Amino acid sequence: MPFAEHPLAETDPQISRFRAFEQVQTPQSGRTVARWLTALGLLVLVAGFLPWTQNIRSTGTLTTLRPQDRPQIVPSTIAGRIEAWKVREGQQVKKGDTLVVITEIKEKYFDPELLARTQEQLQAKISALEENRAKGTALSSQQDALRSGLRISLDKARNKVTQSRLKVNSDEAELRAADNDFSIAQQQLARQEALYAQGLKSLTELEQRRLKFQESTAKRQAVENKLNASRQELTNSQLELSSLQAEYQDKIAKSESDRRSTTAYQFDSEGQIAKMRNELANLSIRAGYYHIRAPQDGYVVRALKAGIGEIVKESEPIVTVMPNTPALAAELYVRPMDVPLLSVGRKVRLQFDGWPALVFTGWPGTSFGTFGGTVAVIDNIDSQGQYRILVTPDPDQEPWPKPLRVGSGVYGWALLDDVPIWYELWRQLNGFPPDFVGNPGAGGTTGTLGTSKGAKADKGAKDGGEEDESK
């Protein structure tokens, strides 16, 4: 037997038939797996010290940096009815090209000759104003003539008063002479009667003396009447002088009233003319609004109103125009905790929807299909819990693709510090934010592990800042 020939033959796994020996033997595949696991662990350990670029990820859409480059809705300035469309969707237009023609719907503007008739009314009002100004000039001349006539009439009246006063003085002297004649005639008559009584004078001489006395009496009475008439004429001249002033003042006051009424009418006419000119200018401008024109060069994107004869209201959108060659910008949204890490000029890598790309976020230099950008705008207020940033093309990098359109999706990475992979894994597991980098112009790729740890240990501390500067 085999066991008799070789006592320890039962311990030989090659010839032994015990199944226990088969279970406890060392397999060759286990050693291979152990070697592979050891090599893989060493590889992972070494890879943990490879550099990794920290970044802030965000998504958004393409927009434009300048507001005038964004899609513009062209409204109707006035209410009207669509008469004709001059463009179609997708058509390229130039600034000032007619997009839509509308007609009037307000009965106030139905007259096709409204501008010409308003111009005629304005011209008629201007002519009336000119005639009224001529009337005002004539009234002013009339007042000058009245004042001149008043001066002449007053002089004539004063001269007449003087003449009347002189005549009164003359009549008074004549009355005194008549009184003397009357006294003499009376005395002579008395002596003649005394002589007649004594028989020294005849009756004829007495009667002659009596006749002479009667003549002196009549003359004296005539002179008195003449003096009274002269005095009355003097009084009338004085009254005429006083009434002449009042009469001319009334005429001048009436002329002044007419002149002021004319001046008031002129001012009112000037106000109406200004109002009519304003209305004429408004009508001229309104006539230009019947043709809705393109505000700038671009493409007709969408017609918001369709058909012919449709009514549009004031300020109602009619068509959307997209400007030519807009200055594109990526509109991205970041979390509030990441905003302090960003600044204007920070380097950003972008991936656009519909553009093939192979992205390694930690190694931007090995990525394919991404494009460079810089942060141009950071909003000061949040929008629904996130802050908006605008990223423009990096002039030092490859230009963005020309087929890009406003509104397409974009994915971005704001590049920060370079750290080892093990440190990035540790930061991600602990939920720490990326390290702060104070040199945005360098693109955030010059940091070191020592700098990152110093910032983690004491962010914002003075010694940490000095260490960063020394690094």
GROMACS .gro file of C-alpha atoms in nm:
model
  471
    1MET     CA    1   0.000   0.000   0.000
    2PRO     CA    2   0.117   0.356  -0.055
    3PHE     CA    3   0.095   0.437   0.310
    4ALA     CA    4   0.311   0.145   0.400
    5GLU     CA    5   0.577   0.239   0.154
    6HIS     CA    6   0.573   0.605   0.262
    7PRO     CA    7   0.437   0.668   0.614
    8LEU     CA    8   0.398   1.044   0.560
    9ALA     CA    9   0.242   1.009   0.223
   10GLU     CA   10  -0.094   1.113   0.363
   11THR     CA   11   0.038   1.467   0.433
   12ASP     CA   12   0.140   1.522   0.073
   13PRO     CA   13  -0.130   1.738  -0.090
   14GLN     CA   14  -0.033   1.603  -0.432
   15ILE     CA   15  -0.122   1.245  -0.356
   16SER     CA   16  -0.348   1.281  -0.056
   17ARG     CA   17  -0.717   1.245  -0.121
   18PHE     CA   18  -0.828   1.435   0.193
   19ARG     CA   19  -1.046   1.729   0.105
   20ALA     CA   20  -0.920   1.931   0.407
   21PHE     CA   21  -0.582   1.958   0.241
   22GLU     CA   22  -0.746   2.106  -0.065
   23GLN     CA   23  -0.923   2.374   0.148
   24VAL     CA   24  -0.617   2.493   0.340
   25GLN     CA   25  -0.371   2.528   0.057
   26THR     CA   26  -0.258   2.882  -0.053
   27PRO     CA   27  -0.409   2.979  -0.398
   28GLN     CA   28  -0.199   3.169  -0.655
   29SER     CA   29  -0.492   3.406  -0.748
   30GLY     CA   30  -0.504   3.548  -0.393
   31ARG     CA   31  -0.145   3.657  -0.415
   32THR     CA   32  -0.218   3.826  -0.748
   33VAL     CA   33  -0.517   4.018  -0.609
   34ALA     CA   34  -0.314   4.126  -0.307
   35ARG     CA   35  -0.040   4.257  -0.531
   36TRP     CA   36  -0.294   4.447  -0.743
   37LEU     CA   37  -0.462   4.596  -0.436
   38THR     CA   38  -0.130   4.704  -0.296
   39ALA     CA   39  -0.033   4.868  -0.623
   40LEU     CA   40  -0.374   5.034  -0.647
   41GLY     CA   41  -0.347   5.168  -0.292
   42LEU     CA   42  -0.004   5.308  -0.364
   43LEU     CA   43  -0.142   5.465  -0.680
   44VAL     CA   44  -0.434   5.623  -0.491
   45LEU     CA   45  -0.194   5.745  -0.223
   46VAL     CA   46   0.031   5.904  -0.483
   47ALA     CA   47  -0.269   6.046  -0.673
   48GLY     CA   48  -0.387   6.208  -0.351
   49PHE     CA   49  -0.090   6.445  -0.374
   50LEU     CA   50  -0.164   6.547  -0.735
   51PRO     CA   51  -0.280   6.912  -0.780
   52TRP     CA   52  -0.650   6.984  -0.808
   53THR     CA   53  -0.794   7.321  -0.911
   54GLN     CA   54  -1.074   7.432  -0.682
   55ASN     CA   55  -1.370   7.588  -0.856
   56ILE     CA   56  -1.717   7.728  -0.806
   57ARG     CA   57  -1.972   7.560  -1.025
   58SER     CA   58  -2.281   7.735  -1.156
   59THR     CA   59  -2.532   7.715  -1.435
   60GLY     CA   60  -2.717   7.980  -1.630
   61THR     CA   61  -2.800   8.105  -1.975
   62LEU     CA   62  -2.644   8.321  -2.242
   63THR     CA   63  -2.747   8.686  -2.240
   64THR     CA   64  -2.588   9.014  -2.348
   65LEU     CA   65  -2.366   9.249  -2.156
   66ARG     CA   66  -2.531   9.565  -2.291
   67PRO     CA   67  -2.906   9.612  -2.242
   68GLN     CA   68  -2.950   9.740  -2.598
   69ASP     CA   69  -2.823   9.407  -2.733
   70ARG     CA   70  -3.097   9.202  -2.571
   71PRO     CA   71  -3.418   9.097  -2.751
   72GLN     CA   72  -3.635   9.406  -2.780
   73ILE     CA   73  -4.011   9.416  -2.792
   74VAL     CA   74  -4.129   9.685  -3.034
   75PRO     CA   75  -4.461   9.832  -2.914
   76SER     CA   76  -4.719  10.047  -3.087
   77THR     CA   77  -4.694  10.403  -2.959
   78ILE     CA   78  -5.054  10.482  -3.056
   79ALA     CA   79  -5.369  10.276  -3.082
   80GLY     CA   80  -5.456  10.164  -3.432
   81ARG     CA   81  -5.554   9.888  -3.671
   82ILE     CA   82  -5.296   9.673  -3.850
   83GLU     CA   83  -5.309   9.757  -4.219
   84ALA     CA   84  -5.004   9.574  -4.357
   85TRP     CA   85  -4.703   9.369  -4.249
   86LYS     CA   86  -4.376   9.463  -4.418
   87VAL     CA   87  -4.159   9.184  -4.269
   88ARG     CA   88  -4.173   8.818  -4.182
   89GLU     CA   89  -4.033   8.624  -3.890
   90GLY     CA   90  -3.659   8.559  -3.921
   91GLN     CA   91  -3.607   8.845  -4.168
   92GLN     CA   92  -3.307   9.071  -4.122
   93VAL     CA   93  -3.395   9.440  -4.092
   94LYS     CA   94  -3.204   9.766  -4.073
   95LYS     CA   95  -3.262  10.049  -3.833
   96GLY     CA   96  -3.559  10.253  -3.957
   97ASP     CA   97  -3.710   9.979  -4.175
   98THR     CA   98  -4.089   9.964  -4.161
   99LEU     CA   99  -4.214   9.659  -3.973
  100VAL     CA  100  -4.590   9.720  -3.957
  101VAL     CA  101  -4.824   9.984  -4.098
  102ILE     CA  102  -5.125  10.079  -3.888
  103THR     CA  103  -5.419  10.310  -3.949
  104GLU     CA  104  -5.614  10.540  -3.720
  105ILE     CA  105  -5.908  10.419  -3.512
  106LYS     CA  106  -5.989  10.740  -3.321
  107GLU     CA  107  -6.253  10.954  -3.491
  108LYS     CA  108  -6.065  11.268  -3.392
  109TYR     CA  109  -5.790  11.178  -3.642
  110PHE     CA  110  -6.001  11.030  -3.925
  111ASP     CA  111  -5.965  11.333  -4.153
  112PRO     CA  112  -5.691  11.254  -4.406
  113GLU     CA  113  -5.625  11.629  -4.451
  114LEU     CA  114  -5.607  11.694  -4.077
  115LEU     CA  115  -5.249  11.822  -4.091
  116ALA     CA  116  -5.322  12.063  -4.378
  117ARG     CA  117  -5.639  12.196  -4.216
  118THR     CA  118  -5.466  12.242  -3.884
  119GLN     CA  119  -5.192  12.432  -4.067
  120GLU     CA  120  -5.457  12.655  -4.227
  121GLN     CA  121  -5.616  12.723  -3.890
  122LEU     CA  122  -5.279  12.811  -3.749
  123GLN     CA  123  -5.203  13.047  -4.037
  124ALA     CA  124  -5.544  13.215  -4.002
  125LYS     CA  125  -5.485  13.264  -3.632
  126ILE     CA  126  -5.142  13.412  -3.700
  127SER     CA  127  -5.295  13.655  -3.954
  128ALA     CA  128  -5.563  13.756  -3.704
  129LEU     CA  129  -5.294  13.818  -3.447
  130GLU     CA  130  -5.100  14.039  -3.688
  131GLU     CA  131  -5.414  14.243  -3.762
  132ASN     CA  132  -5.485  14.272  -3.394
  133ARG     CA  133  -5.133  14.397  -3.335
  134ALA     CA  134  -5.192  14.659  -3.607
  135LYS     CA  135  -5.512  14.759  -3.426
  136GLY     CA  136  -5.318  14.793  -3.103
  137THR     CA  137  -5.065  15.017  -3.280
  138ALA     CA  138  -5.348  15.230  -3.420
  139LEU     CA  139  -5.504  15.262  -3.075
  140SER     CA  140  -5.169  15.371  -2.934
  141SER     CA  141  -5.144  15.634  -3.209
  142GLN     CA  142  -5.500  15.742  -3.133
  143GLN     CA  143  -5.410  15.792  -2.768
  144ASP     CA  144  -5.112  16.003  -2.868
  145ALA     CA  145  -5.338  16.212  -3.092
  146LEU     CA  146  -5.594  16.251  -2.812
  147ARG     CA  147  -5.328  16.364  -2.569
  148SER     CA  148  -5.194  16.610  -2.826
  149GLY     CA  149  -5.548  16.736  -2.898
  150LEU     CA  150  -5.609  16.769  -2.526
  151ARG     CA  151  -5.304  16.991  -2.489
  152ILE     CA  152  -5.410  17.212  -2.783
  153SER     CA  153  -5.773  17.232  -2.665
  154LEU     CA  154  -5.664  17.319  -2.315
  155ASP     CA  155  -5.445  17.596  -2.451
  156LYS     CA  156  -5.737  17.731  -2.661
  157ALA     CA  157  -5.972  17.711  -2.361
  158ARG     CA  158  -5.723  17.889  -2.139
  159ASN     CA  159  -5.681  18.160  -2.403
  160LYS     CA  160  -6.057  18.198  -2.425
  161VAL     CA  161  -6.082  18.228  -2.047
  162THR     CA  162  -5.814  18.498  -2.059
  163GLN     CA  163  -5.998  18.681  -2.337
  164SER     CA  164  -6.324  18.661  -2.144
  165ARG     CA  165  -6.157  18.792  -1.832
  166LEU     CA  166  -6.010  19.084  -2.029
  167LYS     CA  167  -6.350  19.157  -2.181
  168VAL     CA  168  -6.505  19.158  -1.834
  169ASN     CA  169  -6.240  19.402  -1.721
  170SER     CA  170  -6.314  19.622  -2.025
  171ASP     CA  171  -6.688  19.608  -1.963
  172GLU     CA  172  -6.636  19.692  -1.598
  173ALA     CA  173  -6.436  20.002  -1.700
  174GLU     CA  174  -6.706  20.093  -1.951
  175LEU     CA  175  -6.969  20.048  -1.676
  176ARG     CA  176  -6.776  20.280  -1.449
  177ALA     CA  177  -6.770  20.539  -1.729
  178ALA     CA  178  -7.143  20.494  -1.787
  179ASP     CA  179  -7.203  20.535  -1.416
  180ASN     CA  180  -7.014  20.864  -1.428
  181ASP     CA  181  -7.215  20.977  -1.729
  182PHE     CA  182  -7.533  20.876  -1.551
  183SER     CA  183  -7.434  21.072  -1.240
  184ILE     CA  184  -7.347  21.381  -1.444
  185ALA     CA  185  -7.669  21.353  -1.645
  186GLN     CA  186  -7.869  21.319  -1.325
  187GLN     CA  187  -7.703  21.624  -1.170
  188GLN     CA  188  -7.751  21.827  -1.489
  189LEU     CA  189  -8.115  21.726  -1.499
  190ALA     CA  190  -8.165  21.839  -1.139
  191ARG     CA  191  -8.004  22.179  -1.210
  192GLN     CA  192  -8.203  22.214  -1.530
  193GLU     CA  193  -8.527  22.151  -1.342
  194ALA     CA  194  -8.426  22.404  -1.078
  195LEU     CA  195  -8.347  22.663  -1.347
  196TYR     CA  196  -8.672  22.582  -1.525
  197ALA     CA  197  -8.861  22.637  -1.200
  198GLN     CA  198  -8.695  22.976  -1.168
  199GLY     CA  199  -8.786  23.049  -1.526
  200LEU     CA  200  -8.429  23.069  -1.638
  201LYS     CA  201  -8.453  22.770  -1.875
  202SER     CA  202  -8.714  22.685  -2.127
  203LEU     CA  203  -8.922  22.372  -2.132
  204THR     CA  204  -8.746  22.267  -2.450
  205GLU     CA  205  -8.408  22.273  -2.283
  206LEU     CA  206  -8.553  22.084  -1.986
  207GLU     CA  207  -8.693  21.816  -2.213
  208GLN     CA  208  -8.359  21.787  -2.395
  209ARG     CA  209  -8.187  21.740  -2.062
  210ARG     CA  210  -8.442  21.480  -1.963
  211LEU     CA  211  -8.381  21.301  -2.298
  212LYS     CA  212  -8.009  21.318  -2.230
  213PHE     CA  213  -8.067  21.165  -1.887
  214GLN     CA  214  -8.273  20.885  -2.041
  215GLU     CA  215  -7.994  20.813  -2.290
  216SER     CA  216  -7.737  20.797  -2.003
  217THR     CA  217  -7.968  20.565  -1.812
  218ALA     CA  218  -8.014  20.342  -2.116
  219LYS     CA  219  -7.642  20.343  -2.188
  220ARG     CA  220  -7.564  20.254  -1.829
  221GLN     CA  221  -7.815  19.969  -1.841
  222ALA     CA  222  -7.670  19.845  -2.171
  223VAL     CA  223  -7.320  19.851  -2.026
  224GLU     CA  224  -7.439  19.659  -1.719
  225ASN     CA  225  -7.603  19.401  -1.944
  226LYS     CA  226  -7.287  19.377  -2.150
  227LEU     CA  227  -7.080  19.326  -1.834
  228ASN     CA  228  -7.313  19.056  -1.711
  229ALA     CA  229  -7.287  18.885  -2.049
  230SER     CA  230  -6.909  18.908  -2.037
  231ARG     CA  231  -6.905  18.767  -1.686
  232GLN     CA  232  -7.134  18.484  -1.797
  233GLU     CA  233  -6.906  18.417  -2.094
  234LEU     CA  234  -6.609  18.404  -1.857
  235THR     CA  235  -6.791  18.155  -1.638
  236ASN     CA  236  -6.877  17.945  -1.944
  237SER     CA  237  -6.515  17.952  -2.060
  238GLN     CA  238  -6.398  17.836  -1.719
  239LEU     CA  239  -6.660  17.559  -1.718
  240GLU     CA  240  -6.559  17.460  -2.069
  241LEU     CA  241  -6.195  17.443  -1.958
  242SER     CA  242  -6.289  17.211  -1.673
  243SER     CA  243  -6.519  16.993  -1.884
  244LEU     CA  244  -6.260  16.971  -2.163
  245GLN     CA  245  -6.017  16.788  -1.933
  246ALA     CA  246  -6.287  16.540  -1.827
  247GLU     CA  247  -6.403  16.491  -2.186
  248TYR     CA  248  -6.057  16.410  -2.314
  249GLN     CA  249  -5.981  16.189  -2.014
  250ASP     CA  250  -6.293  15.989  -2.097
  251LYS     CA  251  -6.184  15.950  -2.459
  252ILE     CA  252  -5.830  15.854  -2.358
  253ALA     CA  253  -5.960  15.610  -2.096
  254LYS     CA  254  -6.187  15.447  -2.356
  255SER     CA  255  -5.899  15.424  -2.602
  256GLU     CA  256  -5.677  15.276  -2.333
  257SER     CA  257  -5.948  15.022  -2.251
  258ASP     CA  258  -5.970  14.924  -2.619
  259ARG     CA  259  -5.593  14.900  -2.639
  260ARG     CA  260  -5.576  14.677  -2.333
  261SER     CA  261  -5.854  14.459  -2.469
  262THR     CA  262  -5.658  14.430  -2.792
  263THR     CA  263  -5.342  14.342  -2.599
  264ALA     CA  264  -5.531  14.079  -2.397
  265TYR     CA  265  -5.664  13.935  -2.722
  266GLN     CA  266  -5.309  13.927  -2.856
  267PHE     CA  267  -5.187  13.733  -2.554
  268ASP     CA  268  -5.482  13.496  -2.583
  269SER     CA  269  -5.414  13.454  -2.954
  270GLU     CA  270  -5.046  13.387  -2.887
  271GLY     CA  271  -5.145  13.120  -2.635
  272GLN     CA  272  -5.386  12.964  -2.886
  273ILE     CA  273  -5.120  12.978  -3.157
  274ALA     CA  274  -4.871  12.805  -2.927
  275LYS     CA  275  -5.134  12.543  -2.848
  276MET     CA  276  -5.213  12.496  -3.217
  277ARG     CA  277  -4.842  12.466  -3.298
  278ASN     CA  278  -4.811  12.206  -3.026
  279GLU     CA  279  -5.111  12.022  -3.167
  280LEU     CA  280  -4.968  12.046  -3.519
  281ALA     CA  281  -4.634  11.909  -3.398
  282ASN     CA  282  -4.813  11.628  -3.216
  283LEU     CA  283  -5.010  11.546  -3.528
  284SER     CA  284  -4.693  11.546  -3.738
  285ILE     CA  285  -4.521  11.315  -3.489
  286ARG     CA  286  -4.832  11.098  -3.464
  287ALA     CA  287  -4.837  11.062  -3.841
  288GLY     CA  288  -4.487  10.911  -3.814
  289TYR     CA  289  -4.616  10.648  -3.571
  290TYR     CA  290  -4.840  10.495  -3.838
  291HIS     CA  291  -4.526  10.316  -3.960
  292ILE     CA  292  -4.376  10.108  -3.680
  293ARG     CA  293  -4.004  10.097  -3.755
  294ALA     CA  294  -3.711   9.885  -3.641
  295PRO     CA  295  -3.525  10.058  -3.355
  296GLN     CA  296  -3.191   9.905  -3.459
  297ASP     CA  297  -3.033   9.651  -3.692
  298GLY     CA  298  -3.138   9.296  -3.617
  299TYR     CA  299  -3.367   9.005  -3.693
  300VAL     CA  300  -3.742   8.977  -3.655
  301VAL     CA  301  -3.779   8.704  -3.395
  302ARG     CA  302  -4.153   8.679  -3.341
  303ALA     CA  303  -4.469   8.859  -3.443
  304LEU     CA  304  -4.679   8.907  -3.130
  305LYS     CA  305  -4.980   9.023  -3.333
  306ALA     CA  306  -5.106   8.839  -3.637
  307GLY     CA  307  -5.327   8.909  -3.935
  308ILE     CA  308  -5.460   9.222  -4.102
  309GLY     CA  309  -5.715   9.447  -3.939
  310GLU     CA  310  -5.638   9.349  -3.582
  311ILE     CA  311  -5.671   9.631  -3.329
  312VAL     CA  312  -5.369   9.717  -3.115
  313LYS     CA  313  -5.372   9.936  -2.808
  314GLU     CA  314  -5.127  10.203  -2.703
  315SER     CA  315  -4.793  10.058  -2.584
  316GLU     CA  316  -4.906   9.707  -2.679
  317PRO     CA  317  -4.620   9.480  -2.802
  318ILE     CA  318  -4.635   9.395  -3.170
  319VAL     CA  319  -4.306   9.232  -3.271
  320THR     CA  320  -3.979   9.118  -3.112
  321VAL     CA  321  -3.645   9.216  -3.270
  322MET     CA  322  -3.309   9.060  -3.185
  323PRO     CA  323  -3.015   9.299  -3.249
  324ASN     CA  324  -2.728   9.202  -3.476
  325THR     CA  325  -2.389   9.101  -3.333
  326PRO     CA  326  -2.474   9.135  -2.965
  327ALA     CA  327  -2.198   9.140  -2.707
  328LEU     CA  328  -2.265   8.800  -2.550
  329ALA     CA  329  -2.223   8.731  -2.181
  330ALA     CA  330  -2.290   8.425  -1.968
  331GLU     CA  331  -2.544   8.489  -1.695
  332LEU     CA  332  -2.454   8.258  -1.407
  333TYR     CA  333  -2.595   8.225  -1.056
  334VAL     CA  334  -2.380   8.138  -0.753
  335ARG     CA  335  -2.456   8.070  -0.390
  336PRO     CA  336  -2.420   8.351  -0.136
  337MET     CA  337  -2.137   8.161   0.039
  338ASP     CA  338  -1.934   8.165  -0.284
  339VAL     CA  339  -1.979   8.534  -0.365
  340PRO     CA  340  -1.688   8.655  -0.141
  341LEU     CA  341  -1.455   8.430  -0.344
  342LEU     CA  342  -1.542   8.609  -0.669
  343SER     CA  343  -1.431   8.944  -0.801
  344VAL     CA  344  -1.435   9.128  -1.130
  345GLY     CA  345  -1.165   8.985  -1.354
  346ARG     CA  346  -1.180   8.629  -1.211
  347LYS     CA  347  -1.108   8.360  -1.473
  348VAL     CA  348  -1.399   8.130  -1.565
  349ARG     CA  349  -1.429   7.822  -1.787
  350LEU     CA  350  -1.756   7.773  -1.973
  351GLN     CA  351  -1.934   7.487  -2.143
  352PHE     CA  352  -2.216   7.573  -2.383
  353ASP     CA  353  -2.521   7.360  -2.458
  354GLY     CA  354  -2.498   7.187  -2.793
  355TRP     CA  355  -2.121   7.225  -2.807
  356PRO     CA  356  -1.923   6.901  -2.762
  357ALA     CA  357  -1.697   6.906  -2.460
  358LEU     CA  358  -1.493   6.674  -2.241
  359VAL     CA  359  -1.462   6.835  -1.900
  360PHE     CA  360  -1.228   6.764  -1.608
  361THR     CA  361  -1.326   7.026  -1.355
  362GLY     CA  362  -1.014   6.975  -1.143
  363TRP     CA  363  -0.777   6.990  -1.437
  364PRO     CA  364  -0.898   7.273  -1.663
  365GLY     CA  365  -0.589   7.238  -1.882
  366THR     CA  366  -0.692   6.886  -1.986
  367SER     CA  367  -1.053   6.973  -2.065
  368PHE     CA  368  -1.171   6.985  -2.423
  369GLY     CA  369  -1.451   7.198  -2.571
  370THR     CA  370  -1.462   7.460  -2.294
  371PHE     CA  371  -1.407   7.831  -2.346
  372GLY     CA  372  -1.249   8.100  -2.133
  373GLY     CA  373  -1.421   8.397  -1.977
  374THR     CA  374  -1.377   8.665  -1.712
  375VAL     CA  375  -1.621   8.793  -1.452
  376ALA     CA  376  -1.747   9.135  -1.565
  377VAL     CA  377  -2.041   9.203  -1.332
  378ILE     CA  378  -2.138   9.084  -0.984
  379ASP     CA  379  -2.482   9.187  -0.860
  380ASN     CA  380  -2.503   9.362  -0.525
  381ILE     CA  381  -2.840   9.206  -0.438
  382ASP     CA  382  -2.952   8.846  -0.450
  383SER     CA  383  -3.212   8.700  -0.682
  384GLN     CA  384  -3.417   8.425  -0.515
  385GLY     CA  385  -3.133   8.332  -0.281
  386GLN     CA  386  -2.854   8.344  -0.540
  387TYR     CA  387  -2.631   8.614  -0.682
  388ARG     CA  388  -2.605   8.678  -1.053
  389ILE     CA  389  -2.273   8.727  -1.229
  390LEU     CA  390  -2.203   8.814  -1.592
  391VAL     CA  391  -1.907   8.653  -1.765
  392THR     CA  392  -1.764   8.797  -2.086
  393PRO     CA  393  -1.523   8.633  -2.332
  394ASP     CA  394  -1.158   8.624  -2.227
  395PRO     CA  395  -0.961   8.819  -2.489
  396ASP     CA  396  -0.654   8.603  -2.420
  397GLN     CA  397  -0.841   8.277  -2.490
  398GLU     CA  398  -1.011   8.118  -2.787
  399PRO     CA  399  -1.316   8.324  -2.900
  400TRP     CA  400  -1.661   8.189  -2.828
  401PRO     CA  401  -1.839   8.000  -3.109
  402LYS     CA  402  -2.031   8.222  -3.349
  403PRO     CA  403  -2.341   7.995  -3.365
  404LEU     CA  404  -2.419   8.072  -2.999
  405ARG     CA  405  -2.761   8.226  -2.941
  406VAL     CA  406  -2.901   8.430  -2.657
  407GLY     CA  407  -3.098   8.209  -2.419
  408SER     CA  408  -2.899   7.887  -2.465
  409GLY     CA  409  -2.774   7.707  -2.155
  410VAL     CA  410  -2.424   7.743  -2.017
  411TYR     CA  411  -2.229   7.569  -1.742
  412GLY     CA  412  -1.942   7.752  -1.575
  413TRP     CA  413  -1.650   7.699  -1.336
  414ALA     CA  414  -1.486   7.989  -1.161
  415LEU     CA  415  -1.124   7.878  -1.116
  416LEU     CA  416  -0.974   7.921  -0.768
  417ASP     CA  417  -0.677   7.774  -0.581
  418ASP     CA  418  -0.465   7.466  -0.662
  419VAL     CA  419  -0.475   7.209  -0.377
  420PRO     CA  420  -0.392   6.836  -0.345
  421ILE     CA  421  -0.666   6.593  -0.427
  422TRP     CA  422  -0.671   6.454  -0.072
  423TYR     CA  423  -0.728   6.803   0.067
  424GLU     CA  424  -1.014   6.865  -0.178
  425LEU     CA  425  -1.177   6.534  -0.078
  426TRP     CA  426  -1.138   6.624   0.289
  427ARG     CA  427  -1.295   6.969   0.222
  428GLN     CA  428  -1.586   6.820   0.032
  429LEU     CA  429  -1.654   6.561   0.304
  430ASN     CA  430  -1.658   6.832   0.572
  431GLY     CA  431  -1.868   7.074   0.363
  432PHE     CA  432  -1.608   7.353   0.380
  433PRO     CA  433  -1.617   7.627   0.112
  434PRO     CA  434  -1.326   7.664  -0.130
  435ASP     CA  435  -1.020   7.855  -0.013
  436PHE     CA  436  -1.015   8.232  -0.053
  437VAL     CA  437  -0.777   8.357  -0.322
  438GLY     CA  438  -0.675   8.720  -0.321
  439ASN     CA  439  -0.526   8.747  -0.672
  440PRO     CA  440  -0.806   8.720  -0.929
  441GLY     CA  441  -0.586   8.831  -1.214
  442ALA     CA  442  -0.377   8.517  -1.185
  443GLY     CA  443  -0.682   8.301  -1.247
  444GLY     CA  444  -0.667   8.135  -0.907
  445THR     CA  445  -0.410   7.875  -1.008
  446THR     CA  446  -0.104   7.986  -0.814
  447GLY     CA  447  -0.203   7.882  -0.463
  448THR     CA  448  -0.027   7.611  -0.260
  449LEU     CA  449  -0.134   7.366   0.001
  450GLY     CA  450   0.043   7.567   0.270
  451THR     CA  451  -0.156   7.872   0.175
  452SER     CA  452  -0.482   7.678   0.181
  453LYS     CA  453  -0.416   7.531   0.522
  454GLY     CA  454  -0.315   7.869   0.660
  455ALA     CA  455  -0.641   8.018   0.531
  456LYS     CA  456  -0.837   7.727   0.678
  457ALA     CA  457  -0.670   7.753   1.014
  458ASP     CA  458  -0.742   8.123   1.059
  459LYS     CA  459  -0.937   8.292   0.773
  460GLY     CA  460  -0.895   8.663   0.768
  461ALA     CA  461  -0.638   8.657   1.053
  462LYS     CA  462  -0.344   8.889   1.027
  463ASP     CA  463  -0.080   8.617   1.054
  464GLY     CA  464  -0.256   8.415   0.783
  465GLY     CA  465  -0.250   8.721   0.556
  466GLU     CA  466   0.122   8.769   0.617
  467GLU     CA  467   0.182   8.403   0.539
  468ASP     CA  468  -0.010   8.434   0.213
  469GLU     CA  469   0.196   8.735   0.114
  470SER     CA  470   0.521   8.554   0.194
  471LYS     CA  471   0.407   8.261  -0.015
   0.00000   0.00000   0.00000
